Amino acid sequence: LGSLVGVSLIGFVEVEPYRLYMFTITSVWLWMWCGVKEERHIYDSTRDNIGCNARTLKSLINVYSISVKREPDFFFVWVSRLLYYTGMSAQAFMQYFLRDVLGREDDALIQTALVTMIAMASGSLVSIPCGVFSDRLGKRKPLVYLSCVIMSITFVGWIGAHHMIDVFLWAGVFGVANGTYLSVDYALACATMPDRGENARFLAVWGVAAFIGSTLGPFICGPALYLIGESEDSFHYRREGYAAVLLIGASFVLISALVLRCVTVA
């Protein structure tokens, strides 16, 4: 819901994104500082061999490390999340896809905001019901498999879109699948947490996978768009280039689901 409001403000009210970001971060920081109370957690550095001395490079590396032997389930969940966000980064080219392929030269930004809002709205409608269903089912991975397949199909559907209504419809389908994925992704990470006494560290490491994937994706999709979609106009690219980008995104999402087969937790 927060992302939905932010996209609405940026796309339609023309709020400066960085000013909105700074205002939001400052407000949340003040709210957390003044309104949230928590019990002090005393870290016992004697109970494992990780260490907490961040002054040395070795200690810093240890903080970010995951042992494949000791924490295999969490490691594969981490890899799956990295691949998922690598695939999701293909959507970063949506505004240019609408501009170059569907000819939305003048309102590509607004149309992209609409696509994002539709996806977020449909995702928010199903996330809680899917989470409840996952709890009753007692399994997380089946919903991840299903959502990843549907998101991959959505990427392929966008390739063949010729009108904005096609893009909007596929955005709604994508939002449902993505909302389903996000409702169980966090639960799966918590279920495979190696050490309950270090929740913050392991969740931080888990979150880093999203940053790496979101950074890695454009490095892969950008050259593909340039090499395959290059046209006589250096500022525009052909549909084939965007098709390659979306297929790359779909492939990474499917691979992220396959990686979870290595996870023993259901």
XYZ file of C-alpha atoms in Angstrom:
266
model
C 0.000 0.000 0.000
C 2.876 2.358 0.753
C 4.396 1.718 -2.666
C 0.989 2.256 -4.268
C 0.643 5.663 -2.629
C 4.211 6.600 -3.583
C 3.747 5.679 -7.240
C 0.475 7.617 -7.327
C 2.147 10.744 -5.975
C 5.103 10.511 -8.346
C 3.101 9.574 -11.447
C 0.096 11.865 -11.133
C 0.787 14.593 -8.583
C 4.297 15.055 -10.005
C 5.963 14.999 -6.606
C 9.762 15.104 -6.801
C 10.796 11.467 -6.093
C 13.879 12.238 -4.022
C 12.064 14.808 -1.887
C 9.291 12.280 -1.267
C 11.896 9.663 -0.393
C 13.708 11.914 2.077
C 10.453 13.034 3.702
C 9.225 9.457 4.055
C 12.498 8.117 5.443
C 12.755 10.964 7.957
C 9.145 10.506 9.077
C 9.535 6.767 9.517
C 12.791 7.239 11.413
C 11.160 9.684 13.822
C 8.171 7.370 14.273
C 10.377 4.362 14.981
C 12.613 6.340 17.344
C 9.803 7.894 19.373
C 6.952 5.404 19.119
C 8.419 1.904 19.038
C 9.747 0.249 22.175
C 11.754 -2.941 22.130
C 13.593 -5.101 24.609
C 17.336 -4.788 24.584
C 18.974 -7.828 23.033
C 22.340 -8.798 24.464
C 24.470 -10.586 21.912
C 26.463 -13.516 23.260
C 29.547 -13.737 21.068
C 30.712 -16.929 22.808
C 27.957 -19.133 21.428
C 29.191 -19.201 17.845
C 32.265 -18.512 15.785
C 30.926 -15.585 13.789
C 32.344 -12.823 15.947
C 31.072 -9.268 16.024
C 34.224 -7.208 15.687
C 33.478 -5.170 12.584
C 36.829 -3.389 12.744
C 38.550 -6.093 10.766
C 37.818 -7.091 7.179
C 37.554 -10.755 8.145
C 34.901 -10.023 10.756
C 32.933 -7.923 8.274
C 33.016 -10.732 5.715
C 31.866 -13.190 8.366
C 28.872 -11.027 9.146
C 27.726 -11.320 5.515
C 28.663 -14.975 5.091
C 26.312 -17.946 4.844
C 27.623 -21.450 5.371
C 26.279 -23.802 2.705
C 27.088 -26.781 4.935
C 25.591 -25.417 8.162
C 22.661 -23.462 6.654
C 21.854 -25.063 3.266
C 18.137 -24.224 3.312
C 18.708 -20.560 4.097
C 21.465 -20.388 1.487
C 19.206 -21.685 -1.298
C 16.379 -19.377 -0.187
C 18.907 -16.533 -0.446
C 19.987 -17.601 -3.952
C 16.359 -17.947 -5.021
C 15.582 -14.425 -3.828
C 18.618 -13.043 -5.679
C 17.505 -14.690 -8.926
C 13.931 -13.522 -8.421
C 14.957 -9.878 -8.117
C 17.317 -10.255 -11.058
C 14.317 -11.268 -13.137
C 12.072 -8.583 -11.678
C 14.538 -5.886 -12.718
C 13.415 -6.415 -16.326
C 10.438 -4.243 -15.410
C 12.797 -1.289 -15.093
C 12.521 -1.013 -18.881
C 8.701 -0.839 -18.898
C 8.546 2.921 -19.480
C 10.789 2.614 -22.535
C 8.848 -0.421 -23.737
C 5.656 1.632 -23.712
C 7.415 4.500 -25.466
C 9.169 2.522 -28.200
C 6.827 -0.413 -28.812
C 3.364 0.997 -28.083
C 4.178 4.522 -29.201
C 3.370 6.270 -25.921
C 5.848 9.070 -26.492
C 4.037 11.762 -24.520
C 2.593 9.870 -21.568
C 4.906 6.893 -21.052
C 5.615 7.914 -17.445
C 1.930 8.193 -16.543
C 1.090 4.910 -18.264
C 3.966 3.201 -16.445
C 2.622 4.542 -13.161
C -0.802 3.096 -14.034
C 0.733 -0.296 -14.832
C 2.582 -0.276 -11.519
C -0.499 0.801 -9.571
C -2.634 -1.954 -11.106
C -0.016 -4.551 -10.240
C 0.355 -3.266 -6.683
C -3.386 -2.980 -6.105
C -4.105 -6.519 -7.297
C -1.154 -7.810 -5.290
C -2.362 -6.161 -2.097
C -5.793 -7.778 -2.525
C -4.447 -11.332 -2.605
C -1.393 -11.174 -0.331
C -3.243 -11.657 2.966
C -5.634 -14.389 1.713
C -2.697 -16.251 0.153
C -0.721 -15.951 3.373
C -3.652 -17.391 5.344
C -4.038 -20.175 2.795
C -0.324 -20.961 3.038
C -0.564 -21.184 6.833
C -3.509 -23.576 6.621
C -1.801 -25.617 3.936
C 1.367 -25.741 6.024
C 3.528 -25.280 2.938
C 5.221 -22.292 1.289
C 7.006 -23.628 -1.757
C 3.935 -24.668 -3.822
C 2.683 -21.078 -3.821
C 6.139 -19.846 -4.807
C 6.266 -22.313 -7.698
C 2.807 -21.282 -8.909
C 3.442 -17.548 -8.619
C 6.784 -17.744 -10.436
C 5.214 -19.638 -13.334
C 2.412 -17.079 -13.625
C 4.849 -14.146 -13.478
C 6.933 -15.721 -16.234
C 3.817 -16.124 -18.366
C 3.032 -12.465 -17.694
C 6.415 -11.402 -19.054
C 5.756 -13.382 -22.220
C 2.290 -11.833 -22.444
C 3.762 -8.343 -22.367
C 5.940 -9.227 -25.351
C 2.857 -9.672 -27.510
C 0.999 -6.618 -26.202
C -0.176 -4.178 -28.879
C -2.497 -1.950 -26.842
C -2.395 -0.445 -23.354
C -5.381 -2.543 -22.291
C -3.249 -5.640 -22.944
C -0.496 -4.269 -20.728
C -2.990 -3.377 -17.994
C -4.588 -6.834 -18.008
C -1.240 -8.573 -17.771
C -0.242 -6.146 -15.005
C -3.257 -7.300 -12.994
C -2.275 -10.943 -13.471
C 1.311 -10.140 -12.550
C 0.190 -8.341 -9.389
C -1.798 -11.348 -8.215
C 1.188 -13.636 -8.753
C 3.653 -11.220 -7.181
C 1.387 -10.644 -4.188
C 1.202 -14.391 -3.708
C 4.978 -14.701 -3.892
C 5.668 -11.901 -1.420
C 3.129 -13.274 1.064
C 5.132 -16.474 1.526
C 8.671 -15.371 0.637
C 9.260 -13.735 4.015
C 7.664 -16.691 5.826
C 9.974 -19.100 4.004
C 13.015 -17.040 4.974
C 11.930 -17.052 8.631
C 11.268 -20.796 8.530
C 14.824 -21.464 7.321
C 16.476 -18.989 9.700
C 19.679 -20.680 10.934
C 19.960 -18.948 14.310
C 16.931 -17.422 16.008
C 19.236 -15.371 18.186
C 20.552 -13.505 15.131
C 17.331 -12.730 13.302
C 18.401 -9.198 12.400
C 21.713 -10.273 10.862
C 20.276 -13.108 8.811
C 17.301 -11.059 7.630
C 19.761 -8.344 6.603
C 21.779 -10.896 4.636
C 18.523 -12.152 3.128
C 17.621 -8.582 2.143
C 21.007 -8.038 0.496
C 20.008 -10.646 -2.097
C 17.349 -8.231 -3.376
C 19.888 -5.422 -3.759
C 22.329 -7.643 -5.612
C 19.632 -9.041 -7.897
C 18.179 -5.606 -8.658
C 21.664 -4.395 -9.567
C 22.645 -7.453 -11.560
C 19.491 -7.515 -13.700
C 20.045 -4.245 -15.605
C 23.661 -5.238 -16.280
C 22.286 -8.265 -18.111
C 19.134 -6.809 -19.672
C 20.677 -3.514 -20.806
C 23.256 -5.006 -23.181
C 20.636 -7.468 -24.466
C 18.298 -4.596 -25.317
C 21.094 -2.696 -27.041
C 22.446 -5.628 -29.062
C 19.130 -7.154 -30.124
C 16.879 -4.109 -30.221
C 19.191 -1.591 -31.848
C 17.482 0.509 -34.513
C 18.349 3.377 -36.841
C 17.117 5.770 -34.168
C 19.704 5.649 -31.393
C 17.106 6.774 -28.822
C 14.580 4.028 -29.540
C 14.741 0.230 -29.637
C 12.811 -2.438 -31.512
C 10.289 -4.873 -30.014
C 12.769 -7.730 -30.410
C 15.102 -6.103 -27.899
C 12.373 -5.749 -25.303
C 11.292 -9.308 -25.998
C 14.806 -10.439 -25.111
C 14.695 -8.395 -21.885
C 11.351 -9.862 -20.833
C 12.434 -13.403 -21.702
C 15.539 -12.937 -19.584
C 13.347 -11.769 -16.730
C 10.999 -14.730 -17.132
C 13.924 -17.154 -17.200
C 15.449 -15.848 -13.993
C 12.092 -16.000 -12.212
C 11.607 -19.629 -13.256
C 15.150 -20.524 -12.208
C 14.550 -18.912 -8.822
C 11.630 -21.295 -8.314
C 13.700 -24.297 -9.380
C 16.405 -23.423 -6.841
C 13.858 -23.834 -4.039
C 13.670 -27.534 -4.846
C 16.937 -27.772 -2.932
C 15.222 -26.454 0.203
C 14.025 -29.204 2.555
C 11.509 -26.988 4.375
C 8.084 -27.195 2.737
